[in-house]
C-alpha positions as protocol buffer text, in pm:
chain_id: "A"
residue {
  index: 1
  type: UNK
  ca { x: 15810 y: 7882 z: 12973 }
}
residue {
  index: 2
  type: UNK
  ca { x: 15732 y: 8066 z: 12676 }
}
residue {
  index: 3
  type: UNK
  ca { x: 15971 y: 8225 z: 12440 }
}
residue {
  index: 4
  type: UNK
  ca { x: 16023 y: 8582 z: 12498 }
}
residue {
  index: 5
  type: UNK
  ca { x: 15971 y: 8709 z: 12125 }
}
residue {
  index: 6
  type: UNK
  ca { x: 15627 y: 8896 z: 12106 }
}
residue {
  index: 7
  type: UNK
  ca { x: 15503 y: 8678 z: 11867 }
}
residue {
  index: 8
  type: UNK
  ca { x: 15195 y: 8456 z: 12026 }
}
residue {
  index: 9
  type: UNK
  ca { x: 15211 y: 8093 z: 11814 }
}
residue {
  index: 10
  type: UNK
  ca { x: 15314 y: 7907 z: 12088 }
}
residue {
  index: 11
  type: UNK
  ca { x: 15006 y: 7656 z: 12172 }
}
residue {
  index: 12
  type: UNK
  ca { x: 15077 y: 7745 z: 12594 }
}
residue {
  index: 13
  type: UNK
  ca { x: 14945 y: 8098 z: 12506 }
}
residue {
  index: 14
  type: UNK
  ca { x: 14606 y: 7984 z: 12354 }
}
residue {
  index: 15
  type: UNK
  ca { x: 14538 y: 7766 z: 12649 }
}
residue {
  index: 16
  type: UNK
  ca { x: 14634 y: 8069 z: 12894 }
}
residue {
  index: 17
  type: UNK
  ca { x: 14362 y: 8286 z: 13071 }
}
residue {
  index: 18
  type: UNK
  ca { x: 14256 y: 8625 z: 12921 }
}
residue {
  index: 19
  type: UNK
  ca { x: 14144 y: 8938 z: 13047 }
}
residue {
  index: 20
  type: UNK
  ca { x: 13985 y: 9223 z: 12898 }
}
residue {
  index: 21
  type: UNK
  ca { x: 13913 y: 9414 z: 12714 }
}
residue {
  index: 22
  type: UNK
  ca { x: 14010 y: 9703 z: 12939 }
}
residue {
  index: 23
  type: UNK
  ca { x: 13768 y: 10054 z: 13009 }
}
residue {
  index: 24
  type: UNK
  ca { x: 13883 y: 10315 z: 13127 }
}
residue {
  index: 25
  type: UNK
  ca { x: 13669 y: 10355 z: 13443 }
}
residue {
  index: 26
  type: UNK
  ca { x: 13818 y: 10628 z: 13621 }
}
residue {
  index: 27
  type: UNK
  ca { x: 13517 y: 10895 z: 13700 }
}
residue {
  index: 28
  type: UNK
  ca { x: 13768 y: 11201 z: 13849 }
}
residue {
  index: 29
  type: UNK
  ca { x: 13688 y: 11142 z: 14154 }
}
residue {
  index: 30
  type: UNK
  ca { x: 13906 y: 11066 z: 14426 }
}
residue {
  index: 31
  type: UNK
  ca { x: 13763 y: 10757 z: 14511 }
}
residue {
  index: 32
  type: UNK
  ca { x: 13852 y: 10595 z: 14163 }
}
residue {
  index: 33
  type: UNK
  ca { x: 13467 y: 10456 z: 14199 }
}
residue {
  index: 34
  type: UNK
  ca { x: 13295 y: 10466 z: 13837 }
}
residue {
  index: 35
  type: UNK
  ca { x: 13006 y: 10745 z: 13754 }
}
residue {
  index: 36
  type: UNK
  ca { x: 12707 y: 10527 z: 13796 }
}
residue {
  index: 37
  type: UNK
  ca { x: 12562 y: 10750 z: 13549 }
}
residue {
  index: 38
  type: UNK
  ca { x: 12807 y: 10753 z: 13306 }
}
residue {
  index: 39
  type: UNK
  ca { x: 12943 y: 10324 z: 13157 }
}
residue {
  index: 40
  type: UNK
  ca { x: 13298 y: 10310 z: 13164 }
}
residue {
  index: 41
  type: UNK
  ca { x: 13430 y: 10417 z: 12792 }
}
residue {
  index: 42
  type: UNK
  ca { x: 13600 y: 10126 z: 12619 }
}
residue {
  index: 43
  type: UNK
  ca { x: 14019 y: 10213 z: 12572 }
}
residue {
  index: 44
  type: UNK
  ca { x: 14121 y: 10107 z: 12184 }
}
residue {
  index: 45
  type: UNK
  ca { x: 14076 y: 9711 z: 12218 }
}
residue {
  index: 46
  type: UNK
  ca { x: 14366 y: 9547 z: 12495 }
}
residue {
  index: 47
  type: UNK
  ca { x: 14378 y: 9243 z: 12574 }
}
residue {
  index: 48
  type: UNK
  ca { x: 14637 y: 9035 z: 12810 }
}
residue {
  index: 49
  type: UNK
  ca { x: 14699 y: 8689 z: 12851 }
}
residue {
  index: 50
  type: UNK
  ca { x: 14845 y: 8550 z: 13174 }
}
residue {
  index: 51
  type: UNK
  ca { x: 15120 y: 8264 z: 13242 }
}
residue {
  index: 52
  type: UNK
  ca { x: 15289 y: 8136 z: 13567 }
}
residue {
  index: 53
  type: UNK
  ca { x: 15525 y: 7846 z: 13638 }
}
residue {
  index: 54
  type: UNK
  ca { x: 15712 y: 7834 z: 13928 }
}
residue {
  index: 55
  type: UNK
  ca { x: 16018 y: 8059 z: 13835 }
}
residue {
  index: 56
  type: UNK
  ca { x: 15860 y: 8353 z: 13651 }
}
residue {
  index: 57
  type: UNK
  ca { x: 15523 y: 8466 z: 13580 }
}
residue {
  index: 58
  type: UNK
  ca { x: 15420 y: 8564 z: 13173 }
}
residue {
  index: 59
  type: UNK
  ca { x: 15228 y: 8871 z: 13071 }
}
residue {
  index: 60
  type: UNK
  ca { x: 15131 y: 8911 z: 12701 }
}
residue {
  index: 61
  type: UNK
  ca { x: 14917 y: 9186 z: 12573 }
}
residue {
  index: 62
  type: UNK
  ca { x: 14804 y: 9250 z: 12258 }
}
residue {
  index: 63
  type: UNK
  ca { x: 14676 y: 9615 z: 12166 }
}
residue {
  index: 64
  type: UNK
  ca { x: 14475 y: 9741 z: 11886 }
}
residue {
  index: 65
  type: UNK
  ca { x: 14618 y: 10128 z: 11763 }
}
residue {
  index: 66
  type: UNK
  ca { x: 14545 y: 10276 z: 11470 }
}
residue {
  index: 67
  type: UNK
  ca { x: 14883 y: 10499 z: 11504 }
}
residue {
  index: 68
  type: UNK
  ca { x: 15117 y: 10332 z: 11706 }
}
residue {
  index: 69
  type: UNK
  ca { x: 15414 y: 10620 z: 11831 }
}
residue {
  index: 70
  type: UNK
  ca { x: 15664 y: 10607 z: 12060 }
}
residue {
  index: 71
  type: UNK
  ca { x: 15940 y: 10892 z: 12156 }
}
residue {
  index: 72
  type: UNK
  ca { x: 16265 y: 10757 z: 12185 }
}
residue {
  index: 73
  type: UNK
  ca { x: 16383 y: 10769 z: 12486 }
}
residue {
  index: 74
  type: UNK
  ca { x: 16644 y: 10600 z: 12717 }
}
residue {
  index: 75
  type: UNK
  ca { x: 16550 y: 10276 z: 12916 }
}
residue {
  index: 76
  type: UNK
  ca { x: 16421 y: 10402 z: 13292 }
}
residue {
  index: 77
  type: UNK
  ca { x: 16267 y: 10723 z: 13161 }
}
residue {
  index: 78
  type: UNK
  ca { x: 16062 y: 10822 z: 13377 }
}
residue {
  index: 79
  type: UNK
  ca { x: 15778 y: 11026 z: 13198 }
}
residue {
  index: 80
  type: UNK
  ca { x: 15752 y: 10674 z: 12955 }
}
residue {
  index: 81
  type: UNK
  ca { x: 15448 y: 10589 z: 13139 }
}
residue {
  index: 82
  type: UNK
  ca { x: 15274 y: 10871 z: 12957 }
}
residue {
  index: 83
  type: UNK
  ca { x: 15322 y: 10756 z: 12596 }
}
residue {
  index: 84
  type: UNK
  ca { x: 15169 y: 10526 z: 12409 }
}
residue {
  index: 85
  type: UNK
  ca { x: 15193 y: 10098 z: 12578 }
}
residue {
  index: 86
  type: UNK
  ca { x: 15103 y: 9960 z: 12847 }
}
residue {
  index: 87
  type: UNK
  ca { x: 15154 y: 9914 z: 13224 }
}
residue {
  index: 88
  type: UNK
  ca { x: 15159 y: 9632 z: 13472 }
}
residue {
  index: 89
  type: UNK
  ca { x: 15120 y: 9698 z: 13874 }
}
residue {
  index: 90
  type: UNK
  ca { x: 15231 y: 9381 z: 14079 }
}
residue {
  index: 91
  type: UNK
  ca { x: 15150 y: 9409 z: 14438 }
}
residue {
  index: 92
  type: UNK
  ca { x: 15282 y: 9051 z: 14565 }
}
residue {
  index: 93
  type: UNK
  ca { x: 15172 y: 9066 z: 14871 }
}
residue {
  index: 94
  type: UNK
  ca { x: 14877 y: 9233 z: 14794 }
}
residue {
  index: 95
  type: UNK
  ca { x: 14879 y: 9452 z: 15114 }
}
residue {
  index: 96
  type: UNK
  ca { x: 14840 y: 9803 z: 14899 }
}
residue {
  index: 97
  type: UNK
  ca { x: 15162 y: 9919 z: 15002 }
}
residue {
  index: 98
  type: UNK
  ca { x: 15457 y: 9801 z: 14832 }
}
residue {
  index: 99
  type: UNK
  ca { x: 15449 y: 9699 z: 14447 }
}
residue {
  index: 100
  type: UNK
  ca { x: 15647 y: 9680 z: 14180 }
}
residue {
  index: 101
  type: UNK
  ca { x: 15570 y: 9932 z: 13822 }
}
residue {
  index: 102
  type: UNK
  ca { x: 15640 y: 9794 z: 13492 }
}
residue {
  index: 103
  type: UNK
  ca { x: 15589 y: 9996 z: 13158 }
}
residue {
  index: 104
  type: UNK
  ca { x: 15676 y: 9907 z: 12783 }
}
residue {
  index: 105
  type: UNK
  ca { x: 15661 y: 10131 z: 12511 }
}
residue {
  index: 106
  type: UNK
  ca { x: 15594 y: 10005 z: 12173 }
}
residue {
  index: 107
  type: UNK
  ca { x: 15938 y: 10076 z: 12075 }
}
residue {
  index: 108
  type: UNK
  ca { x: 16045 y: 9797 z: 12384 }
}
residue {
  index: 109
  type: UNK
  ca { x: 16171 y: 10092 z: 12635 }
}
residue {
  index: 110
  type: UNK
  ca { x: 16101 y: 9975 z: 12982 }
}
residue {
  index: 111
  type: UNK
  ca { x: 16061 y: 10166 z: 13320 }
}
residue {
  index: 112
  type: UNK
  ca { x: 16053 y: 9969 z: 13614 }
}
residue {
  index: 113
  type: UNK
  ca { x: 16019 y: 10099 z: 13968 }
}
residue {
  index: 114
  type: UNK
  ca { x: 15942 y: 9958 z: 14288 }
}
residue {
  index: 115
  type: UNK
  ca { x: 15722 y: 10185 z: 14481 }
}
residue {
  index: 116
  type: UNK
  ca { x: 15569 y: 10213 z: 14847 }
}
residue {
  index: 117
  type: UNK
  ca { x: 15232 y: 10410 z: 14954 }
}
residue {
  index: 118
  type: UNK
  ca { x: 15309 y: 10493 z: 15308 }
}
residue {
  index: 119
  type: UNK
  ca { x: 14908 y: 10567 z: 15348 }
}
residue {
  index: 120
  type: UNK
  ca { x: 14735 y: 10273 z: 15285 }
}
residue {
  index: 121
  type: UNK
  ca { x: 14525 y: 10044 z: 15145 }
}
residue {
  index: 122
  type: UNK
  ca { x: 14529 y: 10246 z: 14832 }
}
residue {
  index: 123
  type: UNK
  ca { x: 14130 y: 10227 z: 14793 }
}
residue {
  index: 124
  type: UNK
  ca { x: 14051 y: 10463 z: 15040 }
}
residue {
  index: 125
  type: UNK
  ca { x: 14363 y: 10689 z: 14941 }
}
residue {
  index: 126
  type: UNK
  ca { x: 14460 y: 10646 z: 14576 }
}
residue {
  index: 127
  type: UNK
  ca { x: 14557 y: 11000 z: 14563 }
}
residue {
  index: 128
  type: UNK
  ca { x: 14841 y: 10991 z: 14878 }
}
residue {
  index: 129
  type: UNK
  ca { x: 15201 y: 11058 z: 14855 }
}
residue {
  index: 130
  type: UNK
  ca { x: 15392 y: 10755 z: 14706 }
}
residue {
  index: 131
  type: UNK
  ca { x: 15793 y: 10701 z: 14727 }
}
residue {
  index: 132
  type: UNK
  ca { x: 15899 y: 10552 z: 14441 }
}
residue {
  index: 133
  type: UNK
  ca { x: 16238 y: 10405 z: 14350 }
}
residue {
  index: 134
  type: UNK
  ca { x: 16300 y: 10433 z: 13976 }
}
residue {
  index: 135
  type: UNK
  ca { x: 16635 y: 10338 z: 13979 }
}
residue {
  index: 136
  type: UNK
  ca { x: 16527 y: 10004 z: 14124 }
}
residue {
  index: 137
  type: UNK
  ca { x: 16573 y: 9691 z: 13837 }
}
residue {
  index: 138
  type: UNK
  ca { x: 16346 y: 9391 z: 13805 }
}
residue {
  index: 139
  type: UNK
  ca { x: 16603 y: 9119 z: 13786 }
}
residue {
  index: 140
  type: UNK
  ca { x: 16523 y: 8841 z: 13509 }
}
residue {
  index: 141
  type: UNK
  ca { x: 16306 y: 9111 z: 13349 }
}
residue {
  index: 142
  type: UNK
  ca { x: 16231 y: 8970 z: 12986 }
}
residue {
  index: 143
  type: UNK
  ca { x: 16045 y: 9218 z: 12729 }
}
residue {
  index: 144
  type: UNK
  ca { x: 15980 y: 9175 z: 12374 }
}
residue {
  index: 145
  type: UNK
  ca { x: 15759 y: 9386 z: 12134 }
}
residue {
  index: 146
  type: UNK
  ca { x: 15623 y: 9281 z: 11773 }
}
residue {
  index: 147
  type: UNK
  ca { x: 15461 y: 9600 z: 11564 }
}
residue {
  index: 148
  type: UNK
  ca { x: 15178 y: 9524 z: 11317 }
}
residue {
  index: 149
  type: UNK
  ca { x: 15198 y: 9893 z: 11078 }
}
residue {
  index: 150
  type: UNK
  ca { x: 15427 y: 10158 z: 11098 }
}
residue {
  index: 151
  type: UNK
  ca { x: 15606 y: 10272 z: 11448 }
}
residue {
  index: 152
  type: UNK
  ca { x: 15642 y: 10632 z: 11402 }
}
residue {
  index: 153
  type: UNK
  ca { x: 15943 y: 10783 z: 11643 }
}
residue {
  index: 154
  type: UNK
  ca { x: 15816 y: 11149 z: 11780 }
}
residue {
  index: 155
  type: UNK
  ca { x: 16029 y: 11402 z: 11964 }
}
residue {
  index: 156
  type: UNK
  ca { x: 15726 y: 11437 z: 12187 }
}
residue {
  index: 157
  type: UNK
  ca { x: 15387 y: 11406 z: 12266 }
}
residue {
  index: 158
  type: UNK
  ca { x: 15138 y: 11496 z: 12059 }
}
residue {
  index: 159
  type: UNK
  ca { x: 15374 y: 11529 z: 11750 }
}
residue {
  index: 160
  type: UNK
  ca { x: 15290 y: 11190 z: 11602 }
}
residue {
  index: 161
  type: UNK
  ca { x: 15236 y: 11208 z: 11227 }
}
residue {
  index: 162
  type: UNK
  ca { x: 14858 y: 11063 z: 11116 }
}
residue {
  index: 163
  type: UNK
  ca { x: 15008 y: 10949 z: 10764 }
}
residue {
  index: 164
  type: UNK
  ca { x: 14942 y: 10588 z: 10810 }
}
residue {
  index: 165
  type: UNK
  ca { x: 14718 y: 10343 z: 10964 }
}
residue {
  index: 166
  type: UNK
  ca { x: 14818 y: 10038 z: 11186 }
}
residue {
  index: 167
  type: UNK
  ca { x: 14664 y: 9748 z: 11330 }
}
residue {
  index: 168
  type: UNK
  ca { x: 14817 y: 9744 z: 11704 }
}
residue {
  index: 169
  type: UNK
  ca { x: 15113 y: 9548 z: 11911 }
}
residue {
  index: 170
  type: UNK
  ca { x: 15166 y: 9257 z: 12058 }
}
């Protein structure tokens, strides 16, 4: 396995698939289908590599922002998934109605949450009622964040300071 450290110099990550960049392809409408008529508009440049052995399976992305923020909140908050990092849906069994909710702030706060869509499959209903349980722990969950500029700490959103420029996050 890879060491858990945000830094990627380990040779197993160069050899380990890659996805992305990511768009952000949702149209509005309720169907999550993309506007035909309107390209998908690229996010600021994300990238994730992917690892698996037979105990644990290895996410690492790495994220190009120009003003990387974060509020500082407590581990499990639940509004985290609204700040700047990034998110990871696992649905194991692939079914569409049970999987697990992982997000990571640049300042290495996690929220983690197993959730259930009791109308499924979640294409044909992405907007239905979803029970959640936040105060559900991934055990063996390993995070690590490296910051390439300045994190800035805000009291909330929208109150970042644009004093500096930064090159992203791994």
């Amino acid at each position: 396995p890879p060491t858990i450290d945000g830094v990627l110099d380990e040779p197993i990550w160069e050899t380990a698939p890659r996805l992305g960049p990511f768009v952000n392809d949702r149209s509005g409408q309720p169907d999550l289908q993309p506007n035909p008529t309107q390209p998908p508009h690229p996010l600021q440049t994300t990238r994730t590599r992917v690892l698996w052995d037979d105990q644990a399976i290895y996410f690492a992305f790495q994220v190009d922002d120009p003003d990387i923020w974060a509020r500082p909140v407590e581990a499990e908050d639940r509004w985290l998934e609204q700040d700047d990092g990034v998110q990871i849906f696992l649905d194991d069994g692939g079914d569409e109605i049970t999987y697990s909710q992982f997000v990571i702030s640049p300042l290495g706060k996690v929220y983690d949450a197993f959730n259930l869509m009791p109308t499924a499959p979640l294409d044909y209903n992405p907007w239905g009622r979803q029970l959640g349980l936040p105060d559900w722990d991934a055990p063996g969950l390993r995070t690590a964040v490296q910051v390439d500029g300045t994190l800035d700490a805000v009291s909330g959103w929208g109150t970042a300071p644009d004093q500096d420029r930064d090159r992203g996050y791994v």
